[in-house]
């Protein structure tokens, strides 16, 4: 792992108050008391499975936010990729081609995002808001506003199948989590990503082509949206032109709850995992209590603002 | 950039040459689009269509003018579209419950204002970056609105109220008069009052502004409150025009509003831009979308084109900066 001369970053120390851990435990206890079905094995496995799509988006979003960036287009790109995947799979019956198409769409949008942010120096939230509009428009155009149905069974298996009793999505999620952990903490790329947010000048001085690096971070986000599109399509058994609209918000929420800072470039990949589970548990628990989805969104919005408030206090202290 | 020094020296309040140049370019672009559309389609250069464009531009302008002040301070308000939804639904409820359009209008404006003040407090007092604070607010508002409406819609308002959105006076739509009033008031406020100039100064150089003794926090809260209130105004006109309130009423308007401000020449880095520029920006964007309609281009292309225009406008701004 550390065959390079660079000092590799080991997993960072826990922040003084891992607020997200407290939130996670408190929420779980609250829901366990409020609804008896919450702690059943079936439901817990459900939470994990349902959180995987979010995790696939939140992992690269962590890296993007660490570079002091943001990707608002992820939900729309996921939607578009899911439609492309559905169309390809329905017509060619090939899962690989479909996945390839979805990832290609994601990477294309990621490259555009990265190019706008790095080369043209457009503030990320506006650049990706623009590409959000583009992806949303394209999603409506390729689908003509209709759902793409007739997804073959082998695609659905990706979401509903299991390997030795462990649901396939959970395995996929675990695999990508491990990948991102290694990528961020044990590779040169990860070290550079940390520096992108914290100290870009140092990178320039070190002779690193940081623009290219930044583009690849956004491209990675797009690629992951493509992978998530596979699970999304398999889960919904259709491609739908508004399927994942707003999904980027859950991802940003998970990253913010996980303690990654929007302003200082320090991120915590395990925190993101806990943030994802917090959002997943919140949605699941509120579902069990028959709280409408709209209220869930408002709750998550409130939580995010609270998390950001805590972050800004921490920032003021340090 | 040099706006801050203008405040202290009392020099002319805007750089005539550069500002006039910018405005002229944009007027020229507007003229060219009009010319192209007149040639491309017979339906464009008719009194009806021109008035239609102006009315559509007015809705966009209400939203974008408030947003202009926020962007002048170097911030962003992503919650304006969701704010329209909530304000319109509350206004509709009050009109239905009391039968009084005046009370309903007041409720809509108040809702918008309160949301704006919350945004301002988050940005000024809690020090949360504006784009993410208002992004969180966007989803909170969505949640509240959808929960409150539960998929229903409220429709059928008194004819007097509907005049605000669909009435005419001397052959010109009433929203257009409102737009002119807000344009004059907004321009006067931004260019000719101390508070307006302080807003420019904050965007140009926040640290210098603070050191000069400008109450930065209070001005920040003011601009977000203003942006919220203008979303309230937009919601009332929208409501009166549609004669129906639904949860998703303003959802698709955030991106066009931002686009209008940026086309108008405002810089996302603050300190540069004007309410009049935003007016032209709203006009240009409306013309483009109207032209696409007339040319029978599928409406699904609109978000794509708007997104492209946003990115292009920001790039122009960045490019201009690099050169100077």
XYZ file of C-alpha atoms in Angstrom:
642
model
C 0.000 0.000 0.000
C 2.610 2.508 0.980
C 5.239 1.689 -1.559
C 5.226 5.338 -2.513
C 7.423 7.954 -0.991
C 4.335 9.948 -0.074
C 3.148 9.799 3.475
C -0.144 7.947 3.214
C -3.006 9.253 5.202
C -4.221 6.835 7.818
C -7.869 6.982 8.810
C -8.228 10.229 10.756
C -8.853 10.419 14.440
C -12.440 10.595 15.577
C -13.691 14.145 15.855
C -14.219 15.166 19.453
C -17.975 14.563 19.338
C -19.044 12.089 16.664
C -22.478 13.678 16.539
C -23.606 11.402 13.754
C -22.974 8.304 15.894
C -25.088 9.733 18.682
C -27.792 10.636 16.178
C -27.692 7.138 14.707
C -28.079 5.427 18.069
C -30.715 7.880 19.284
C -32.784 7.507 16.122
C -32.557 3.708 16.243
C -33.646 3.630 19.879
C -36.455 6.066 19.237
C -37.829 4.101 16.307
C -37.399 0.782 18.128
C -39.613 2.121 20.902
C -42.078 3.828 18.565
C -42.712 0.980 16.144
C -42.312 -2.672 17.084
C -41.499 -3.800 13.543
C -38.372 -1.664 13.367
C -35.938 -4.059 15.022
C -37.041 -7.176 13.128
C -34.307 -8.882 11.111
C -36.298 -8.397 7.933
C -36.584 -4.660 8.442
C -32.951 -4.165 9.401
C -31.870 -5.966 6.255
C -34.351 -3.794 4.392
C -32.677 -0.646 5.718
C -29.299 -1.865 4.541
C -30.559 -2.786 1.082
C -32.419 0.490 0.669
C -29.407 2.510 1.780
C -27.059 1.078 -0.835
C -28.110 3.346 -3.724
C -27.663 6.327 -1.429
C -24.255 5.030 -0.326
C -23.093 4.699 -3.925
C -23.850 8.406 -4.426
C -22.660 9.597 -1.022
C -19.196 8.005 -1.333
C -18.077 10.051 -4.358
C -20.041 13.040 -3.054
C -17.765 12.938 0.003
C -14.730 13.265 -2.221
C -16.344 16.036 -4.260
C -17.310 18.004 -1.164
C -13.797 17.491 0.200
C -12.495 19.379 -2.824
C -14.759 22.254 -1.706
C -17.092 21.268 -4.531
C -20.649 20.043 -4.836
C -22.535 17.980 -7.378
C -26.184 18.928 -7.604
C -26.594 17.043 -10.878
C -26.142 13.551 -9.414
C -29.828 12.732 -9.023
C -30.668 13.904 -12.525
C -27.656 12.086 -14.010
C -28.687 8.928 -12.144
C -32.163 9.289 -13.640
C -30.808 9.750 -17.146
C -28.349 6.854 -16.757
C -31.137 4.640 -15.476
C -33.235 5.435 -18.555
C -30.316 4.758 -20.886
C -29.644 1.483 -19.100
C -33.305 0.487 -19.317
C -33.507 1.303 -23.022
C -30.299 -0.598 -23.853
C -31.188 -3.607 -21.722
C -34.696 -3.856 -23.132
C -33.457 -3.747 -26.705
C -30.226 -5.790 -26.454
C -30.925 -7.990 -23.412
C -27.347 -7.422 -22.351
C -26.727 -6.313 -18.777
C -23.112 -5.440 -19.480
C -23.959 -3.189 -22.413
C -26.638 -1.502 -20.332
C -24.332 -0.925 -17.400
C -21.638 0.276 -19.774
C -24.053 2.776 -21.302
C -25.179 4.024 -17.900
C -21.637 4.447 -16.635
C -20.655 6.156 -19.884
C -23.488 8.669 -19.488
C -22.449 9.269 -15.885
C -18.793 9.707 -16.756
C -19.671 12.062 -19.616
C -21.627 14.295 -17.270
C -18.917 13.988 -14.637
C -16.280 15.085 -17.144
C -18.401 18.069 -18.157
C -18.949 18.995 -14.506
C -15.258 18.662 -13.777
C -14.308 20.665 -16.822
C -16.715 23.474 -15.922
C -15.480 23.545 -12.339
C -11.749 23.209 -12.931
C -10.904 24.612 -16.340
C -13.617 27.260 -16.595
C -13.497 27.889 -12.824
C -17.282 28.108 -12.575
C -18.501 27.750 -8.964
C -19.501 24.090 -8.579
C -22.987 24.651 -7.258
C -23.937 26.707 -10.296
C -22.084 24.552 -12.830
C -23.782 21.407 -11.563
C -27.125 23.196 -11.293
C -26.761 23.892 -15.007
C -25.911 20.286 -15.825
C -28.800 19.212 -13.572
C -31.108 21.081 -15.952
C -29.380 19.501 -18.931
C -29.635 15.957 -17.539
C -33.255 16.450 -16.520
C -34.110 17.752 -19.977
C -32.288 14.883 -21.680
C -34.065 12.374 -19.421
C -37.409 13.738 -20.581
C -36.248 13.774 -24.179
C -34.889 10.210 -24.408
C -37.930 8.805 -22.601
C -40.469 11.189 -24.098
C -41.822 11.514 -20.565
C -42.786 7.833 -20.437
C -41.523 4.991 -18.257
C -39.360 2.369 -19.926
C -40.799 -0.999 -18.954
C -40.155 -4.644 -19.747
C -36.914 -4.915 -17.788
C -35.670 -8.538 -18.028
C -35.634 -10.635 -14.886
C -31.829 -10.931 -14.723
C -31.635 -7.179 -14.138
C -34.139 -7.335 -11.312
C -32.027 -10.105 -9.775
C -29.287 -7.577 -9.153
C -31.456 -5.886 -6.576
C -33.474 -8.782 -5.219
C -30.932 -11.600 -5.398
C -28.534 -12.733 -2.703
C -25.218 -14.517 -2.328
C -25.110 -17.002 0.547
C -27.972 -15.222 2.256
C -26.453 -11.751 1.941
C -28.460 -9.484 -0.376
C -26.509 -8.597 -3.535
C -26.946 -4.809 -3.098
C -25.360 -5.000 0.350
C -22.362 -6.822 -1.123
C -22.063 -4.205 -3.866
C -22.312 -1.417 -1.285
C -19.692 -3.036 0.955
C -17.368 -3.524 -1.998
C -17.560 0.103 -3.056
C -17.210 1.297 0.529
C -13.974 -0.662 0.853
C -12.824 0.659 -2.509
C -13.395 4.269 -1.517
C -11.778 3.751 1.861
C -8.634 2.436 0.226
C -8.797 5.079 -2.487
C -9.022 7.957 -0.031
C -6.680 6.829 2.714
C -4.160 4.571 1.030
C -3.439 5.967 -2.403
C -1.667 8.965 -3.792
C -4.970 9.959 -5.417
C -6.625 10.141 -1.991
C -3.880 12.298 -0.566
C -4.198 14.655 -3.498
C -7.964 14.826 -3.070
C -7.451 15.890 0.541
C -5.045 18.552 -0.636
C -7.456 19.772 -3.316
C -9.775 21.060 -0.629
C -7.245 21.967 1.979
C -4.316 23.394 0.108
C -4.540 23.668 -3.660
C -1.487 25.882 -3.885
C 0.632 23.146 -2.350
C -0.453 20.832 -5.146
C 0.550 23.366 -7.768
C 3.912 23.810 -6.084
C 4.347 20.052 -5.933
C 3.828 19.945 -9.680
C 0.542 18.080 -9.539
C -1.858 18.780 -12.399
C -4.709 19.479 -10.043
C -7.208 20.434 -12.734
C -7.011 16.963 -14.219
C -7.344 15.550 -10.743
C -10.446 17.607 -10.019
C -12.028 16.514 -13.296
C -11.398 12.886 -12.391
C -13.086 13.354 -9.009
C -16.262 14.588 -10.719
C -15.961 11.848 -13.352
C -15.798 9.310 -10.538
C -19.018 10.796 -9.159
C -20.656 10.403 -12.561
C -19.440 6.816 -12.893
C -20.904 5.970 -9.495
C -24.217 7.522 -10.536
C -24.091 5.114 -13.485
C -23.527 2.143 -11.168
C -26.301 3.352 -8.876
C -28.546 3.542 -11.942
C -28.290 -0.233 -12.304
C -29.577 -0.796 -8.773
C -32.228 1.884 -9.200
C -33.542 0.352 -12.420
C -33.464 -3.131 -10.935
C -35.305 -1.905 -7.860
C -38.041 -0.055 -9.734
C -38.224 -2.651 -12.493
C -38.466 0.266 -14.916
C -36.684 3.364 -16.106
C -38.609 6.405 -15.012
C -37.889 10.000 -16.143
C -38.297 11.435 -12.640
C -37.023 8.428 -10.679
C -34.143 9.910 -8.736
C -34.921 13.619 -8.751
C -33.743 15.065 -5.471
C -31.629 12.003 -4.681
C -28.531 14.225 -4.599
C -30.047 15.940 -1.613
C -30.097 12.727 0.430
C -26.480 12.160 -0.613
C -25.396 15.677 0.347
C -27.350 15.302 3.586
C -25.588 12.035 4.397
C -22.179 13.581 3.763
C -23.010 16.678 5.811
C -24.369 14.569 8.676
C -21.218 12.466 8.461
C -19.154 15.471 9.424
C -17.471 16.278 6.118
C -16.957 20.016 6.008
C -18.142 22.162 3.131
C -15.499 24.770 3.709
C -12.348 23.233 5.039
C -11.767 20.192 2.888
C -11.683 17.566 5.566
C -13.759 14.493 5.007
C -14.464 11.292 6.820
C -15.555 8.312 4.791
C -16.751 6.280 7.778
C -18.769 9.321 8.838
C -20.435 9.262 5.436
C -21.369 5.608 5.961
C -22.965 6.541 9.275
C -24.636 9.528 7.623
C -26.100 7.238 4.959
C -27.393 4.867 7.618
C -28.848 7.816 9.550
C -30.773 8.998 6.504
C -31.761 5.397 5.719
C -32.976 4.731 9.266
C -34.787 8.050 9.404
C -36.642 7.332 6.178
C -37.368 3.730 7.119
C -38.521 4.558 10.644
C -40.720 7.418 9.476
C -42.149 5.106 6.800
C -43.041 2.536 9.443
C -44.773 5.284 11.402
C -46.654 6.181 8.193
C -45.148 9.662 8.079
C -45.515 11.002 4.530
C -42.428 11.259 2.369
C -42.763 15.043 2.229
C -42.321 15.333 5.988
C -39.296 13.020 5.769
C -37.712 15.394 3.294
C -38.392 18.352 5.585
C -36.895 16.437 8.535
C -33.735 15.621 6.592
C -33.490 19.253 5.464
C -33.745 20.376 9.073
C -31.114 17.834 10.168
C -28.734 19.032 7.469
C -29.041 22.659 8.496
C -28.428 21.573 12.083
C -25.340 19.568 11.045
C -24.004 22.540 9.074
C -24.598 24.784 12.040
C -22.526 22.430 14.203
C -19.859 22.392 11.523
C -19.690 26.174 11.418
C -19.326 26.287 15.203
C -16.492 23.776 14.990
C -14.946 25.862 12.224
C -15.132 29.002 14.349
C -13.421 27.222 17.238
C -10.490 25.848 15.278
C -14.702 45.642 -7.535
C -14.196 49.344 -7.233
C -17.676 49.884 -5.887
C -16.342 49.925 -2.350
C -14.120 52.868 -3.123
C -17.025 54.633 -4.774
C -18.843 54.619 -1.481
C -16.019 56.274 0.379
C -15.084 58.856 -2.241
C -18.597 59.737 -3.319
C -17.581 59.293 -6.934
C -20.257 58.605 -9.561
C -22.106 55.550 -8.397
C -21.590 53.413 -11.448
C -18.935 53.206 -14.095
C -20.766 54.730 -16.980
C -18.581 53.437 -19.744
C -18.413 49.797 -18.673
C -21.939 49.562 -17.338
C -23.432 51.227 -20.372
C -21.358 48.978 -22.602
C -22.632 45.881 -20.826
C -26.221 47.020 -21.032
C -25.820 47.910 -24.691
C -24.428 44.469 -25.513
C -27.391 42.867 -23.844
C -29.897 45.151 -25.536
C -28.210 44.312 -28.814
C -28.551 40.593 -28.066
C -32.215 41.145 -27.221
C -32.718 42.971 -30.504
C -30.988 40.233 -32.480
C -33.093 37.513 -30.883
C -36.245 39.507 -31.675
C -35.104 40.023 -35.252
C -34.257 36.343 -35.714
C -37.588 35.270 -34.268
C -39.531 37.753 -36.414
C -37.895 36.268 -39.484
C -38.240 32.665 -38.349
C -41.885 32.776 -37.389
C -44.874 34.937 -38.239
C -46.360 34.389 -34.818
C -43.606 36.275 -32.996
C -44.069 39.883 -33.969
C -47.699 40.189 -33.011
C -49.003 42.462 -30.270
C -50.457 39.466 -28.482
C -47.220 37.538 -28.403
C -45.120 40.530 -27.363
C -47.467 41.208 -24.465
C -47.339 37.534 -23.621
C -43.544 37.612 -23.526
C -43.608 40.682 -21.292
C -46.052 39.052 -18.916
C -43.960 35.902 -18.677
C -40.827 37.957 -18.218
C -42.496 39.849 -15.376
C -43.016 36.664 -13.342
C -39.402 35.742 -13.838
C -38.293 39.271 -13.042
C -40.056 39.405 -9.653
C -38.124 36.354 -8.562
C -34.867 37.356 -10.218
C -34.819 40.940 -8.915
C -34.778 39.789 -5.299
C -32.175 37.198 -6.188
C -30.042 39.914 -7.800
C -29.459 41.603 -4.453
C -28.480 38.276 -2.893
C -26.035 37.563 -5.708
C -24.665 41.120 -5.400
C -23.540 40.222 -1.879
C -21.792 37.141 -3.263
C -24.471 34.744 -1.998
C -27.096 32.600 -3.654
C -30.696 31.769 -2.810
C -31.671 28.345 -4.139
C -34.916 28.308 -2.167
C -36.820 30.934 -4.176
C -38.709 28.409 -6.313
C -39.817 26.330 -3.339
C -40.686 29.564 -1.534
C -43.157 30.429 -4.316
C -44.858 27.077 -3.802
C -45.324 27.509 -0.063
C -46.325 31.186 -0.270
C -48.853 30.512 -3.030
C -50.438 27.640 -1.116
C -50.721 29.652 2.110
C -52.109 32.655 0.229
C -54.645 30.413 -1.517
C -55.754 28.914 1.790
C -56.258 32.314 3.380
C -58.221 33.601 0.381
C -60.452 30.537 0.496
C -60.928 30.729 4.254
C -61.589 34.456 4.614
C -62.806 35.355 1.135
C -60.471 38.336 1.254
C -57.838 38.580 -1.493
C -56.105 41.350 0.476
C -55.559 39.100 3.488
C -54.452 36.294 1.186
C -51.943 38.532 -0.548
C -50.651 39.617 2.829
C -50.303 35.983 3.909
C -48.362 35.119 0.746
C -46.012 38.061 1.118
C -45.529 37.371 4.826
C -44.718 33.705 4.169
C -42.134 34.644 1.589
C -40.653 37.252 3.897
C -40.404 34.905 6.880
C -38.669 32.248 4.780
C -36.272 34.902 3.508
C -35.485 36.102 7.020
C -34.758 32.504 8.079
C -32.352 32.207 5.149
C -30.711 35.469 6.141
C -30.304 34.363 9.747
C -28.734 31.086 8.660
C -26.263 32.853 6.420
C -25.471 35.876 8.597
C -25.737 34.497 12.116
C -25.064 30.770 11.786
C -22.398 31.358 9.105
C -23.624 28.514 6.901
C -22.523 28.948 3.259
C -25.519 30.479 1.497
C -25.895 27.975 -1.325
C -26.057 25.036 1.041
C -28.212 26.783 3.659
C -30.797 27.774 1.061
C -30.505 24.343 -0.537
C -31.464 22.776 2.787
C -34.262 25.334 3.059
C -35.459 24.335 -0.418
C -36.155 20.809 0.763
C -37.663 21.908 4.061
C -40.099 24.126 2.131
C -40.849 21.356 -0.363
C -41.598 18.997 2.477
C -43.895 21.446 4.257
C -45.722 22.382 1.048
C -46.282 18.818 -0.126
C -47.403 17.733 3.312
C -49.721 20.693 3.641
C -51.293 20.238 0.211
C -51.313 16.410 0.336
C -51.472 16.269 -3.454
C -54.577 18.458 -3.597
C -54.905 21.771 -5.364
C -56.808 24.893 -4.355
C -58.517 26.705 -7.189
C -61.172 29.251 -8.055
C -60.380 32.720 -6.727
C -62.424 35.943 -6.839
C -62.275 37.668 -10.269
C -60.892 40.826 -8.690
C -57.873 38.929 -7.387
C -57.297 37.175 -10.684
C -56.943 40.572 -12.353
C -53.491 40.852 -10.722
C -52.261 38.038 -12.911
C -54.427 38.036 -15.999
C -56.013 41.514 -16.141
C -55.217 44.328 -18.544
C -55.046 48.073 -18.079
C -54.953 50.194 -21.247
C -54.286 47.044 -23.224
C -51.176 46.098 -21.245
C -51.126 43.195 -18.762
C -51.171 44.311 -15.120
C -48.084 42.221 -14.157
C -46.124 44.309 -16.648
C -47.013 47.487 -14.721
C -45.933 45.749 -11.535
C -42.675 44.791 -13.209
C -41.986 48.393 -14.198
C -42.716 49.579 -10.662
C -40.387 47.010 -9.127
C -37.752 47.710 -11.758
C -37.730 51.430 -10.944
C -37.894 50.869 -7.191
C -35.206 48.195 -7.282
C -32.868 50.250 -9.444
C -33.334 53.282 -7.241
C -32.715 51.226 -4.115
C -29.573 49.564 -5.441
C -27.993 52.564 -7.174
C -29.184 55.587 -5.255
C -29.511 54.652 -1.618
C -26.845 54.108 1.007
C -28.165 50.663 1.813
C -28.023 49.682 -1.837
C -24.431 50.837 -2.176
C -23.528 49.036 1.030
C -24.872 45.837 -0.568
C -22.523 46.352 -3.518
C -19.668 47.012 -1.113
C -20.327 43.829 0.853
C -20.175 41.775 -2.329
C -17.073 43.507 -3.621
C -15.088 43.050 -0.445
C -16.788 41.740 2.693
C -13.819 42.365 4.943
C -13.388 45.950 3.795
C -17.132 46.455 4.159
C -17.011 45.290 7.753
C -14.019 47.488 8.508
C -15.788 50.494 6.980
C -18.444 50.036 9.602
C -21.190 48.652 7.394
C -23.510 46.457 9.470
C -22.809 43.461 7.225
C -25.011 40.966 9.048
C -28.039 43.240 9.024
C -27.635 43.986 5.318
C -27.245 40.277 4.569
C -30.447 39.472 6.433
C -32.078 42.338 4.520
C -31.182 40.970 1.071
C -32.356 37.441 1.878
C -35.546 38.869 3.383
C -36.012 40.922 0.222
C -35.436 37.867 -1.952
C -38.019 35.944 0.071
C -40.519 38.803 -0.136
C -40.092 38.985 -3.913
C -40.777 35.243 -4.089
C -43.959 36.119 -2.198
C -44.825 38.754 -4.825
C -44.157 36.259 -7.604
C -46.342 33.683 -5.868
C -49.302 36.103 -5.730
C -49.047 37.035 -9.409
C -48.548 33.384 -10.326
C -51.545 32.366 -8.249
C -53.735 35.048 -9.779
C -52.660 34.012 -13.250
C -53.052 30.246 -12.841
C -56.174 30.565 -10.685
C -54.949 27.451 -8.941
C -52.380 26.558 -6.271
C -50.468 23.305 -6.256
C -47.454 22.150 -4.284
C -45.054 22.186 -7.208
C -46.110 25.601 -8.510
C -42.697 27.319 -8.488
C -40.455 24.271 -8.623
C -39.176 24.840 -12.143
C -38.463 28.543 -11.619
C -35.272 28.547 -9.569
C -32.941 27.750 -12.440
C -34.520 30.307 -14.835
C -34.373 32.971 -12.117
C -30.675 32.355 -11.535
C -30.188 32.300 -15.299
C -31.889 35.679 -15.675
C -29.640 37.278 -13.057
C -26.485 35.840 -14.605
C -27.471 36.717 -18.181
C -28.070 40.201 -16.813
C -24.372 40.488 -16.104
C -24.253 39.844 -12.366
C -21.210 38.029 -11.050
C -21.548 35.088 -8.673
C -18.572 36.490 -6.801
C -20.554 39.526 -5.754
C -20.302 43.246 -6.225
C -21.153 43.278 -9.923
C -24.612 43.391 -11.473
C -27.723 45.508 -11.525
C -31.477 45.206 -11.280
C -31.822 46.662 -14.767
C -29.383 44.079 -16.126
C -31.504 41.369 -14.527
C -34.572 42.850 -16.220
C -32.869 42.457 -19.587
C -31.701 38.989 -18.558
C -35.281 37.971 -17.767
C -36.363 39.384 -21.117
C -33.679 37.517 -23.067
C -34.403 34.191 -21.377
C -38.152 34.592 -21.889
C -37.603 35.454 -25.545
C -35.499 32.351 -26.065
C -38.051 30.081 -24.380
C -40.920 31.821 -26.178
C -39.112 31.426 -29.490
C -38.634 27.706 -28.807
C -42.357 27.458 -28.172
C -43.233 29.259 -31.378
C -40.828 27.095 -33.357
C -42.679 24.086 -31.913
C -39.600 22.727 -30.170
C -40.519 20.141 -27.557
C -40.840 21.819 -24.132
C -38.598 19.103 -22.696
C -35.650 20.934 -24.227
C -36.255 23.996 -22.046
C -34.399 22.915 -18.893
C -31.481 21.777 -21.034
C -31.282 25.114 -22.830
C -31.694 27.048 -19.565
C -28.940 25.000 -17.960
C -26.671 25.660 -20.896
C -27.399 29.399 -20.766
C -26.558 29.525 -17.041
C -23.201 27.881 -17.586
C -22.476 30.030 -20.606
C -23.331 33.255 -18.760
C -21.054 32.364 -15.850
C -18.300 31.437 -18.251
C -18.631 34.836 -19.967
C -18.269 36.507 -16.586
C -15.185 34.429 -15.746
C -13.690 35.090 -19.155
C -14.232 38.844 -18.763
C -12.470 38.727 -15.402
C -9.473 36.897 -16.752
C -8.987 39.521 -19.428
C -9.038 42.473 -17.057
